[in-house]
Amino acid sequence: MKKDKYVVAVVGATGAVGREMVSVLEEREFPASELVLLASERSEGERVGFRNRNLPVKKLAKDSFQGVDIALFSAGSERSLKFAPIAVGSGTVVIDNSSAFRMDLKVPLIIPEVNAHAIEKHSGIIANPNCSTIGLVMALKPIHDAARIKRVVVTTFQSVSGTGKEAIDELAGQTVALLNFKDIEKKVYPHQIAFNCLPHIDSFLENGSTKEEMKMANETKKIMEDDSIRLTATCVRVPVFRCHAEAVNIETEKKLGANEARAVLAGMPGVVVYDDPSRNIYPLQLETAGKDDVYVGRIREDDTVLNGLNLWVVSDNLRKGAALNAVQIAELLIR
Ligand SMILES: NC(=O)c1ccc[n+]([C@@H]2O[C@H](COP(=O)([O-])OP(=O)(O)OC[C@H]3O[C@@H](n4cnc5c(N)ncnc54)[C@H](OP(=O)(O)O)[C@@H]3O)[C@@H](O)[C@H]2O)c1
């Protein structure tokens, strides 16, 4: 795929991720000759700013992809399952942000800093990993390369923007209502999210875990190309607007001291070691919002196992967890 300029489409352009995709395409000066913005009929005629212009949003339809070179999909699995094959049939390469194709053996699942080479095998669809998986794997990869990871225990603290724009409104609305002694409205989550944490992200499976927890385990193995890594996750939704934090416990085959771990993490592109507890320096969700890098702190040894490490990892779910990673995949495609 070599051209001077590309026709790019964003499917789900009015959503939390879609809007961020448009911003990231502009910020990184992606060589787009045209940007086609697609969403549901609810948004038809709405406008989204791109390069000093307000572009109209069109309704997603079967003929939306004529002449489109690259489509960034971010409108949920149902839309991806239906429209991604149609787009591929029109000659478009699809970068899909939903979970629809992530575990499909024919579809590469890419974090450019980790497994860029896997993009070679694509046949029209490339999947973007789950937002909590991306932050985690960015931190695991250099540790795996240095000391081989055997097992990971991760607990996530995931922001409401990970659910989308309606969830952002729900947290804001409930917070305002409660501080004004009014009743709250619950539409997105089964329980109050304001001033509360919900150990429940995506639906529950027969094994007692949620789909989100299993996505983290399965996607990590696929991206790291190592089925031997055992990973167990507990995913928690917290009343934070933006950025996912993760408490990560790792067991490695070889010993990796805290200082060695700090050094290998610091050498990983896209990772920033932010770790000086004596000065109260550790990654925070509020400070990481809007940033591209994955921040790692609280790096310390866990002496309850032979070779153990603890980390605290924070990344912006809308940027590296979604839009930025998708645009980086598009950049790989045209490289
Ligand atoms: N939020 C995150 O951090 C994150 C991270 C990784 C992956 N993802 C994935 O990205 C996707 C979007 O997430 P989001 O958080 O951006 O959700 P969102 O804020 O709810 O936005 C959903 C987008 O999809 C569009 N859409 C919904 N139904 C549609 C239909 N029938 N036809 C065409 N467009 C339709 C919406 O258009 P209207 O405005 O017209 O309704 C909107 O643009 C999901 O698959 C999600 O799993 C999200």
mmCIF file of C-alpha atoms and ligand atoms in Angstrom:
data_model
loop_
_atom_site.group_PDB
_atom_site.id
_atom_site.type_symbol
_atom_site.label_atom_id
_atom_site.label_comp_id
_atom_site.label_asym_id
_atom_site.label_seq_id
_atom_site.Cartn_x
_atom_site.Cartn_y
_atom_site.Cartn_z
ATOM 1 C CA MET A 1 0.000 0.000 0.000
ATOM 2 C CA LYS A 2 2.116 2.914 -1.262
ATOM 3 C CA LYS A 3 0.604 6.241 -2.214
ATOM 4 C CA ASP A 4 1.329 9.885 -1.441
ATOM 5 C CA LYS A 5 -2.075 10.373 0.195
ATOM 6 C CA TYR A 6 -4.822 8.064 1.386
ATOM 7 C CA VAL A 7 -8.580 8.279 1.662
ATOM 8 C CA VAL A 8 -9.293 7.443 5.297
ATOM 9 C CA ALA A 9 -12.634 6.629 6.955
ATOM 10 C CA VAL A 10 -13.460 6.640 10.663
ATOM 11 C CA VAL A 11 -16.444 4.437 11.501
ATOM 12 C CA GLY A 12 -17.930 5.575 14.817
ATOM 13 C CA ALA A 13 -16.555 9.091 14.338
ATOM 14 C CA THR A 14 -18.921 10.610 16.923
ATOM 15 C CA GLY A 15 -17.890 8.214 19.702
ATOM 16 C CA ALA A 16 -15.349 8.626 22.498
ATOM 17 C CA VAL A 17 -12.709 6.693 20.512
ATOM 18 C CA GLY A 18 -13.758 7.921 17.050
ATOM 19 C CA ARG A 19 -13.347 11.595 18.002
ATOM 20 C CA GLU A 20 -9.927 10.818 19.451
ATOM 21 C CA MET A 21 -8.990 9.022 16.197
ATOM 22 C CA VAL A 22 -9.805 12.168 14.225
ATOM 23 C CA SER A 23 -7.624 14.259 16.593
ATOM 24 C CA VAL A 24 -4.726 11.780 16.450
ATOM 25 C CA LEU A 25 -4.842 11.632 12.617
ATOM 26 C CA GLU A 26 -4.585 15.432 12.587
ATOM 27 C CA GLU A 27 -1.888 15.708 15.290
ATOM 28 C CA ARG A 28 0.333 13.090 13.655
ATOM 29 C CA GLU A 29 -0.219 14.619 10.198
ATOM 30 C CA PHE A 30 -1.385 11.333 8.726
ATOM 31 C CA PRO A 31 -1.225 11.745 4.916
ATOM 32 C CA ALA A 32 -4.995 11.756 4.371
ATOM 33 C CA SER A 33 -6.261 13.352 1.170
ATOM 34 C CA GLU A 34 -9.825 12.948 2.443
ATOM 35 C CA LEU A 35 -11.437 11.937 5.740
ATOM 36 C CA VAL A 36 -14.816 10.187 5.596
ATOM 37 C CA LEU A 37 -16.694 10.313 8.909
ATOM 38 C CA LEU A 38 -19.300 7.616 9.524
ATOM 39 C CA ALA A 39 -21.700 6.913 12.389
ATOM 40 C CA SER A 40 -25.329 5.915 12.903
ATOM 41 C CA GLU A 41 -28.255 7.788 11.395
ATOM 42 C CA ARG A 42 -28.643 9.571 14.761
ATOM 43 C CA SER A 43 -25.531 11.589 13.925
ATOM 44 C CA GLU A 44 -26.172 12.228 10.240
ATOM 45 C CA GLY A 45 -25.314 15.860 9.476
ATOM 46 C CA GLU A 46 -23.371 16.387 12.721
ATOM 47 C CA ARG A 47 -19.957 17.932 12.151
ATOM 48 C CA VAL A 48 -16.535 16.986 13.514
ATOM 49 C CA GLY A 49 -13.503 19.296 13.265
ATOM 50 C CA PHE A 50 -10.478 18.171 11.267
ATOM 51 C CA ARG A 51 -7.661 20.465 10.079
ATOM 52 C CA ASN A 52 -9.616 23.706 10.555
ATOM 53 C CA ARG A 53 -12.668 22.327 8.776
ATOM 54 C CA ASN A 54 -15.921 20.950 10.122
ATOM 55 C CA LEU A 55 -16.555 17.732 8.229
ATOM 56 C CA PRO A 56 -20.057 16.260 7.992
ATOM 57 C CA VAL A 57 -20.839 12.879 9.533
ATOM 58 C CA LYS A 58 -22.535 10.423 7.179
ATOM 59 C CA LYS A 59 -24.624 7.374 7.918
ATOM 60 C CA LEU A 60 -22.666 4.104 7.733
ATOM 61 C CA ALA A 61 -23.932 2.100 4.753
ATOM 62 C CA LYS A 62 -22.826 -0.717 2.468
ATOM 63 C CA ASP A 63 -21.548 1.755 -0.131
ATOM 64 C CA SER A 64 -19.610 3.900 2.376
ATOM 65 C CA PHE A 65 -16.242 2.382 1.458
ATOM 66 C CA GLN A 66 -16.013 3.058 -2.290
ATOM 67 C CA GLY A 67 -12.590 4.642 -2.849
ATOM 68 C CA VAL A 68 -11.581 4.386 0.840
ATOM 69 C CA ASP A 69 -8.011 3.097 1.353
ATOM 70 C CA ILE A 70 -7.985 2.673 5.140
ATOM 71 C CA ALA A 71 -10.950 2.497 7.539
ATOM 72 C CA LEU A 72 -10.549 2.809 11.304
ATOM 73 C CA PHE A 73 -13.551 1.023 12.834
ATOM 74 C CA SER A 74 -14.740 2.003 16.296
ATOM 75 C CA ALA A 75 -18.491 1.470 16.390
ATOM 76 C CA GLY A 76 -18.846 -1.810 18.309
ATOM 77 C CA SER A 77 -18.468 -5.464 17.332
ATOM 78 C CA GLU A 78 -21.845 -5.753 15.615
ATOM 79 C CA ARG A 79 -20.978 -3.019 13.093
ATOM 80 C CA SER A 80 -17.486 -4.461 12.589
ATOM 81 C CA LEU A 81 -18.801 -7.973 11.911
ATOM 82 C CA LYS A 82 -21.277 -6.644 9.362
ATOM 83 C CA PHE A 83 -19.345 -3.857 7.628
ATOM 84 C CA ALA A 84 -15.633 -4.822 7.866
ATOM 85 C CA PRO A 85 -15.992 -7.649 5.272
ATOM 86 C CA ILE A 86 -17.946 -5.261 3.014
ATOM 87 C CA ALA A 87 -15.162 -2.675 3.327
ATOM 88 C CA VAL A 88 -12.494 -5.306 2.570
ATOM 89 C CA GLY A 89 -14.550 -6.333 -0.479
ATOM 90 C CA SER A 90 -14.280 -2.711 -1.693
ATOM 91 C CA GLY A 91 -10.486 -2.834 -1.417
ATOM 92 C CA THR A 92 -10.274 -1.040 1.954
ATOM 93 C CA VAL A 93 -7.882 -2.154 4.705
ATOM 94 C CA VAL A 94 -9.771 -2.216 8.020
ATOM 95 C CA ILE A 95 -8.150 -1.473 11.389
ATOM 96 C CA ASP A 96 -10.752 -2.679 13.850
ATOM 97 C CA ASN A 97 -10.986 -1.448 17.399
ATOM 98 C CA SER A 98 -13.754 -3.812 18.498
ATOM 99 C CA SER A 99 -13.265 -7.327 19.855
ATOM 100 C CA ALA A 100 -14.929 -8.897 16.780
ATOM 101 C CA PHE A 101 -11.800 -10.252 15.068
ATOM 102 C CA ARG A 102 -9.062 -10.052 17.708
ATOM 103 C CA MET A 103 -8.734 -13.778 18.322
ATOM 104 C CA ASP A 104 -9.311 -14.764 14.661
ATOM 105 C CA LEU A 105 -6.189 -16.691 13.596
ATOM 106 C CA LYS A 106 -6.182 -14.929 10.211
ATOM 107 C CA VAL A 107 -6.273 -11.461 11.777
ATOM 108 C CA PRO A 108 -3.092 -9.897 13.183
ATOM 109 C CA LEU A 109 -3.519 -8.268 16.607
ATOM 110 C CA ILE A 110 -0.988 -5.484 16.730
ATOM 111 C CA ILE A 111 0.773 -3.190 19.159
ATOM 112 C CA PRO A 112 3.354 -1.557 16.862
ATOM 113 C CA GLU A 113 6.097 -1.359 19.540
ATOM 114 C CA VAL A 114 5.607 -5.066 20.388
ATOM 115 C CA ASN A 115 4.764 -7.139 17.291
ATOM 116 C CA ALA A 116 4.851 -4.878 14.219
ATOM 117 C CA HIS A 117 6.143 -7.797 12.128
ATOM 118 C CA ALA A 118 2.801 -9.629 12.465
ATOM 119 C CA ILE A 119 1.123 -7.039 10.225
ATOM 120 C CA GLU A 120 2.725 -8.677 7.166
ATOM 121 C CA LYS A 121 0.198 -11.529 7.334
ATOM 122 C CA HIS A 122 -2.952 -9.402 7.183
ATOM 123 C CA SER A 123 -5.629 -10.158 4.636
ATOM 124 C CA GLY A 124 -7.644 -6.957 4.869
ATOM 125 C CA ILE A 125 -8.456 -6.750 8.581
ATOM 126 C CA ILE A 126 -6.024 -5.843 11.365
ATOM 127 C CA ALA A 127 -7.243 -5.818 14.959
ATOM 128 C CA ASN A 128 -6.447 -3.298 17.667
ATOM 129 C CA PRO A 129 -6.165 -4.945 21.101
ATOM 130 C CA ASN A 130 -8.357 -4.213 24.118
ATOM 131 C CA CYS A 131 -7.507 -0.955 25.916
ATOM 132 C CA SER A 132 -6.375 -2.632 29.153
ATOM 133 C CA THR A 133 -4.364 -5.237 27.249
ATOM 134 C CA ILE A 134 -2.369 -2.586 25.358
ATOM 135 C CA GLY A 135 -1.167 -0.756 28.502
ATOM 136 C CA LEU A 136 -0.314 -4.043 30.186
ATOM 137 C CA VAL A 137 1.556 -5.628 27.268
ATOM 138 C CA MET A 138 3.614 -2.458 26.695
ATOM 139 C CA ALA A 139 4.985 -2.994 30.217
ATOM 140 C CA LEU A 140 5.230 -6.808 30.036
ATOM 141 C CA LYS A 141 7.121 -7.030 26.739
ATOM 142 C CA PRO A 142 10.543 -5.696 27.878
ATOM 143 C CA ILE A 143 10.319 -7.753 31.090
ATOM 144 C CA HIS A 144 9.449 -10.883 29.106
ATOM 145 C CA ASP A 145 12.375 -10.295 26.761
ATOM 146 C CA ALA A 146 14.753 -9.842 29.699
ATOM 147 C CA ALA A 147 13.553 -12.542 32.104
ATOM 148 C CA ARG A 148 10.683 -14.635 30.552
ATOM 149 C CA ILE A 149 7.376 -14.107 32.278
ATOM 150 C CA LYS A 150 5.748 -17.227 33.729
ATOM 151 C CA ARG A 151 2.663 -15.776 35.421
ATOM 152 C CA VAL A 152 0.879 -12.419 35.749
ATOM 153 C CA VAL A 153 -1.790 -11.393 38.255
ATOM 154 C CA VAL A 154 -3.383 -8.092 37.252
ATOM 155 C CA THR A 155 -6.112 -5.961 38.789
ATOM 156 C CA THR A 156 -7.396 -3.081 36.681
ATOM 157 C CA PHE A 157 -8.902 0.265 37.692
ATOM 158 C CA GLN A 158 -10.665 1.230 34.461
ATOM 159 C CA SER A 159 -12.175 4.611 33.668
ATOM 160 C CA VAL A 160 -15.728 5.113 32.413
ATOM 161 C CA SER A 161 -14.570 6.456 29.029
ATOM 162 C CA GLY A 162 -13.622 2.835 28.331
ATOM 163 C CA THR A 163 -17.351 2.149 28.049
ATOM 164 C CA GLY A 164 -17.988 5.104 25.726
ATOM 165 C CA LYS A 165 -19.616 8.515 25.657
ATOM 166 C CA GLU A 166 -22.848 7.523 27.453
ATOM 167 C CA ALA A 167 -20.870 6.231 30.423
ATOM 168 C CA ILE A 168 -18.943 9.508 30.669
ATOM 169 C CA ASP A 169 -22.307 11.304 30.882
ATOM 170 C CA GLU A 170 -23.564 8.777 33.445
ATOM 171 C CA LEU A 171 -20.660 9.373 35.854
ATOM 172 C CA ALA A 172 -20.953 13.170 35.455
ATOM 173 C CA GLY A 173 -24.743 13.081 35.837
ATOM 174 C CA GLN A 174 -24.726 10.832 38.915
ATOM 175 C CA THR A 175 -21.997 12.908 40.599
ATOM 176 C CA VAL A 176 -23.923 16.164 40.084
ATOM 177 C CA ALA A 177 -27.203 14.532 41.199
ATOM 178 C CA LEU A 178 -25.708 13.075 44.388
ATOM 179 C CA LEU A 179 -23.988 16.329 45.384
ATOM 180 C CA ASN A 180 -27.370 18.029 44.965
ATOM 181 C CA PHE A 181 -29.192 15.381 47.053
ATOM 182 C CA LYS A 182 -31.135 14.164 43.997
ATOM 183 C CA ASP A 183 -31.913 10.653 42.761
ATOM 184 C CA ILE A 184 -29.455 9.172 40.273
ATOM 185 C CA GLU A 185 -30.171 7.744 36.817
ATOM 186 C CA LYS A 186 -28.652 4.356 35.878
ATOM 187 C CA LYS A 187 -28.624 3.442 32.194
ATOM 188 C CA VAL A 188 -25.167 2.143 31.336
ATOM 189 C CA TYR A 189 -23.992 0.320 34.488
ATOM 190 C CA PRO A 190 -26.065 -2.034 36.670
ATOM 191 C CA HIS A 191 -25.044 -0.101 39.827
ATOM 192 C CA GLN A 192 -24.207 3.475 40.772
ATOM 193 C CA ILE A 193 -20.744 4.295 39.384
ATOM 194 C CA ALA A 194 -20.291 7.687 41.111
ATOM 195 C CA PHE A 195 -18.304 7.221 44.363
ATOM 196 C CA ASN A 196 -18.278 3.469 43.732
ATOM 197 C CA CYS A 197 -16.161 0.677 42.139
ATOM 198 C CA LEU A 198 -17.745 -2.132 40.129
ATOM 199 C CA PRO A 199 -15.850 -5.456 39.801
ATOM 200 C CA HIS A 200 -17.668 -6.079 36.552
ATOM 201 C CA ILE A 201 -16.522 -5.131 33.029
ATOM 202 C CA ASP A 202 -18.288 -6.686 30.031
ATOM 203 C CA SER A 203 -20.444 -9.779 30.594
ATOM 204 C CA PHE A 204 -19.864 -12.713 32.946
ATOM 205 C CA LEU A 205 -18.806 -16.080 31.514
ATOM 206 C CA GLU A 206 -19.511 -19.585 32.783
ATOM 207 C CA ASN A 207 -16.072 -19.800 34.454
ATOM 208 C CA GLY A 208 -16.986 -16.838 36.706
ATOM 209 C CA SER A 209 -14.636 -14.395 34.959
ATOM 210 C CA THR A 210 -15.817 -11.558 32.739
ATOM 211 C CA LYS A 211 -15.166 -11.324 29.010
ATOM 212 C CA GLU A 212 -12.837 -8.372 29.686
ATOM 213 C CA GLU A 213 -10.751 -10.522 32.065
ATOM 214 C CA MET A 214 -10.473 -13.319 29.502
ATOM 215 C CA LYS A 215 -9.669 -10.813 26.714
ATOM 216 C CA MET A 216 -6.646 -9.675 28.742
ATOM 217 C CA ALA A 217 -5.397 -13.259 29.166
ATOM 218 C CA ASN A 218 -5.997 -14.398 25.579
ATOM 219 C CA GLU A 219 -4.891 -11.241 23.768
ATOM 220 C CA THR A 220 -1.661 -11.012 25.810
ATOM 221 C CA LYS A 221 -0.655 -14.521 24.682
ATOM 222 C CA LYS A 222 -1.470 -13.761 21.047
ATOM 223 C CA ILE A 223 0.422 -10.444 20.922
ATOM 224 C CA MET A 224 3.442 -11.773 22.848
ATOM 225 C CA GLU A 225 3.341 -14.955 20.726
ATOM 226 C CA ASP A 226 3.712 -17.086 23.845
ATOM 227 C CA ASP A 227 0.902 -19.374 25.011
ATOM 228 C CA SER A 228 2.867 -20.384 28.090
ATOM 229 C CA ILE A 229 2.257 -17.058 29.898
ATOM 230 C CA ARG A 230 -0.368 -17.642 32.575
ATOM 231 C CA LEU A 231 -2.407 -14.511 33.274
ATOM 232 C CA THR A 232 -5.296 -13.961 35.632
ATOM 233 C CA ALA A 233 -7.149 -10.640 35.723
ATOM 234 C CA THR A 234 -9.748 -8.904 37.865
ATOM 235 C CA CYS A 235 -11.204 -5.924 36.006
ATOM 236 C CA VAL A 236 -12.770 -3.119 38.006
ATOM 237 C CA ARG A 237 -14.639 -0.044 36.755
ATOM 238 C CA VAL A 238 -13.779 3.009 38.852
ATOM 239 C CA PRO A 239 -15.345 6.498 38.983
ATOM 240 C CA VAL A 240 -12.564 8.102 36.907
ATOM 241 C CA PHE A 241 -13.258 9.732 33.540
ATOM 242 C CA ARG A 242 -10.151 8.848 31.631
ATOM 243 C CA CYS A 243 -7.154 6.423 31.801
ATOM 244 C CA HIS A 244 -6.897 2.882 33.020
ATOM 245 C CA ALA A 245 -4.577 1.958 35.911
ATOM 246 C CA GLU A 246 -3.377 -1.584 36.570
ATOM 247 C CA ALA A 247 -1.713 -3.223 39.581
ATOM 248 C CA VAL A 248 0.475 -5.941 38.075
ATOM 249 C CA ASN A 249 2.228 -8.812 39.833
ATOM 250 C CA ILE A 250 4.688 -10.755 37.684
ATOM 251 C CA GLU A 251 6.640 -13.994 38.189
ATOM 252 C CA THR A 252 9.606 -14.479 35.903
ATOM 253 C CA GLU A 253 11.824 -17.434 35.098
ATOM 254 C CA LYS A 254 15.061 -15.477 35.591
ATOM 255 C CA LYS A 255 15.655 -13.063 38.467
ATOM 256 C CA LEU A 256 15.096 -9.398 37.512
ATOM 257 C CA GLY A 257 15.783 -6.924 40.303
ATOM 258 C CA ALA A 258 13.762 -3.720 40.631
ATOM 259 C CA ASN A 259 16.576 -1.604 39.193
ATOM 260 C CA GLU A 260 17.042 -3.961 36.243
ATOM 261 C CA ALA A 261 13.276 -3.885 35.645
ATOM 262 C CA ARG A 262 13.383 -0.066 35.730
ATOM 263 C CA ALA A 263 16.195 -0.098 33.152
ATOM 264 C CA VAL A 264 14.483 -2.466 30.692
ATOM 265 C CA LEU A 265 11.174 -0.596 31.025
ATOM 266 C CA ALA A 266 12.939 2.731 30.409
ATOM 267 C CA GLY A 267 14.384 1.274 27.196
ATOM 268 C CA MET A 268 10.954 0.339 25.805
ATOM 269 C CA PRO A 269 9.665 2.836 23.206
ATOM 270 C CA GLY A 270 6.328 4.286 24.342
ATOM 271 C CA VAL A 271 6.945 3.523 28.038
ATOM 272 C CA VAL A 272 7.936 6.106 30.648
ATOM 273 C CA VAL A 273 9.278 5.040 34.035
ATOM 274 C CA TYR A 274 7.740 7.442 36.530
ATOM 275 C CA ASP A 275 8.850 6.115 39.837
ATOM 276 C CA ASP A 276 10.150 8.061 42.802
ATOM 277 C CA PRO A 277 7.955 7.286 45.807
ATOM 278 C CA SER A 278 10.216 9.373 48.103
ATOM 279 C CA ARG A 279 8.894 12.447 46.242
ATOM 280 C CA ASN A 280 5.341 11.044 45.822
ATOM 281 C CA ILE A 281 6.045 10.384 42.156
ATOM 282 C CA TYR A 282 4.051 7.551 40.627
ATOM 283 C CA PRO A 283 1.664 7.443 37.635
ATOM 284 C CA LEU A 284 -1.777 8.960 38.173
ATOM 285 C CA GLN A 285 -4.835 8.650 35.956
ATOM 286 C CA LEU A 286 -5.490 12.416 36.099
ATOM 287 C CA GLU A 287 -1.947 13.257 34.985
ATOM 288 C CA THR A 288 -1.800 10.609 32.247
ATOM 289 C CA ALA A 289 -4.991 11.772 30.479
ATOM 290 C CA GLY A 290 -4.193 13.024 26.978
ATOM 291 C CA LYS A 291 -0.668 11.540 26.986
ATOM 292 C CA ASP A 292 0.594 9.032 24.428
ATOM 293 C CA ASP A 293 3.007 7.057 26.595
ATOM 294 C CA VAL A 294 2.322 4.250 29.047
ATOM 295 C CA TYR A 295 3.529 5.250 32.535
ATOM 296 C CA VAL A 296 5.005 2.703 34.953
ATOM 297 C CA GLY A 297 5.800 3.249 38.633
ATOM 298 C CA ARG A 298 5.830 1.535 42.039
ATOM 299 C CA ILE A 299 8.385 -0.862 40.530
ATOM 300 C CA ARG A 300 9.447 -3.212 43.310
ATOM 301 C CA GLU A 301 10.408 -6.784 44.008
ATOM 302 C CA ASP A 302 7.844 -9.221 45.403
ATOM 303 C CA ASP A 303 9.727 -11.496 47.781
ATOM 304 C CA THR A 304 6.765 -13.813 48.425
ATOM 305 C CA VAL A 305 7.747 -15.785 45.295
ATOM 306 C CA LEU A 306 11.115 -16.789 43.813
ATOM 307 C CA ASN A 307 11.338 -14.112 41.076
ATOM 308 C CA GLY A 308 8.540 -11.609 41.633
ATOM 309 C CA LEU A 309 7.913 -8.017 40.589
ATOM 310 C CA ASN A 310 5.126 -5.521 41.250
ATOM 311 C CA LEU A 311 4.265 -2.633 38.919
ATOM 312 C CA TRP A 312 1.632 0.100 38.691
ATOM 313 C CA VAL A 313 0.831 0.850 35.039
ATOM 314 C CA VAL A 314 -1.290 3.768 33.796
ATOM 315 C CA SER A 315 -2.229 4.590 30.211
ATOM 316 C CA ASP A 316 -4.845 6.685 28.430
ATOM 317 C CA ASN A 317 -7.459 4.191 27.207
ATOM 318 C CA LEU A 318 -8.681 6.542 24.470
ATOM 319 C CA ARG A 319 -5.173 7.239 23.124
ATOM 320 C CA LYS A 320 -2.641 4.359 23.395
ATOM 321 C CA GLY A 321 -5.515 2.058 24.436
ATOM 322 C CA ALA A 322 -7.469 2.786 21.258
ATOM 323 C CA ALA A 323 -7.064 5.732 18.838
ATOM 324 C CA LEU A 324 -3.296 6.233 18.939
ATOM 325 C CA ASN A 325 -2.545 2.510 18.590
ATOM 326 C CA ALA A 326 -4.959 2.302 15.625
ATOM 327 C CA VAL A 327 -3.322 5.271 13.873
ATOM 328 C CA GLN A 328 0.134 3.800 14.583
ATOM 329 C CA ILE A 329 -1.057 0.608 12.849
ATOM 330 C CA ALA A 330 -2.162 2.732 9.864
ATOM 331 C CA GLU A 331 1.295 4.345 9.840
ATOM 332 C CA LEU A 332 2.880 0.863 9.789
ATOM 333 C CA LEU A 333 0.679 -0.079 6.848
ATOM 334 C CA ILE A 334 1.849 2.807 4.682
ATOM 335 C CA ARG A 335 5.474 2.745 5.832
HETATM 336 N N1 LIG B 1 -13.620 3.576 24.867
HETATM 337 C C1 LIG B 1 -12.469 2.918 24.884
HETATM 338 O O1 LIG B 1 -11.548 3.205 25.677
HETATM 339 C C2 LIG B 1 -12.247 1.793 23.920
HETATM 340 C C3 LIG B 1 -10.999 1.219 23.869
HETATM 341 C C4 LIG B 1 -10.764 0.170 22.999
HETATM 342 C C5 LIG B 1 -11.772 -0.251 22.183
HETATM 343 N N2 LIG B 1 -12.993 0.337 22.236
HETATM 344 C C6 LIG B 1 -14.036 -0.140 21.290
HETATM 345 O O2 LIG B 1 -14.310 0.920 20.392
HETATM 346 C C7 LIG B 1 -15.676 0.884 19.999
HETATM 347 C C8 LIG B 1 -16.328 2.235 20.268
HETATM 348 O O3 LIG B 1 -16.170 2.590 21.598
HETATM 349 P P1 LIG B 1 -16.503 4.035 22.147
HETATM 350 O O4 LIG B 1 -16.026 4.007 23.542
HETATM 351 O O5 LIG B 1 -16.006 5.097 21.232
HETATM 352 O O6 LIG B 1 -18.117 4.033 22.137
HETATM 353 P P2 LIG B 1 -19.148 5.258 22.019
HETATM 354 O O7 LIG B 1 -18.570 6.484 22.622
HETATM 355 O O8 LIG B 1 -20.413 4.735 22.545
HETATM 356 O O9 LIG B 1 -19.272 5.491 20.447
HETATM 357 C C9 LIG B 1 -19.874 4.534 19.601
HETATM 358 C C10 LIG B 1 -19.758 4.996 18.168
HETATM 359 O O10 LIG B 1 -20.341 3.979 17.346
HETATM 360 C C11 LIG B 1 -21.364 4.550 16.532
HETATM 361 N N3 LIG B 1 -22.442 3.624 16.281
HETATM 362 C C12 LIG B 1 -23.244 3.019 17.184
HETATM 363 N N4 LIG B 1 -24.195 2.298 16.552
HETATM 364 C C13 LIG B 1 -23.996 2.458 15.223
HETATM 365 C C14 LIG B 1 -24.665 2.000 14.045
HETATM 366 N N5 LIG B 1 -25.721 1.200 14.115
HETATM 367 N N6 LIG B 1 -24.166 2.380 12.849
HETATM 368 C C15 LIG B 1 -23.112 3.207 12.770
HETATM 369 N N7 LIG B 1 -22.445 3.692 13.842
HETATM 370 C C16 LIG B 1 -22.882 3.313 15.053
HETATM 371 C C17 LIG B 1 -21.848 5.729 17.358
HETATM 372 O O11 LIG B 1 -22.547 6.621 16.491
HETATM 373 P P3 LIG B 1 -23.739 7.565 17.063
HETATM 374 O O12 LIG B 1 -23.046 8.697 17.765
HETATM 375 O O13 LIG B 1 -24.414 7.988 15.821
HETATM 376 O O14 LIG B 1 -24.562 6.724 17.965
HETATM 377 C C18 LIG B 1 -20.537 6.279 17.876
HETATM 378 O O15 LIG B 1 -19.893 7.023 16.874
HETATM 379 C C19 LIG B 1 -16.272 -0.296 20.748
HETATM 380 O O16 LIG B 1 -16.186 -1.421 19.914
HETATM 381 C C20 LIG B 1 -15.362 -0.461 21.928
HETATM 382 O O17 LIG B 1 -15.365 -1.772 22.437
HETATM 383 C C21 LIG B 1 -13.256 1.346 23.075
#
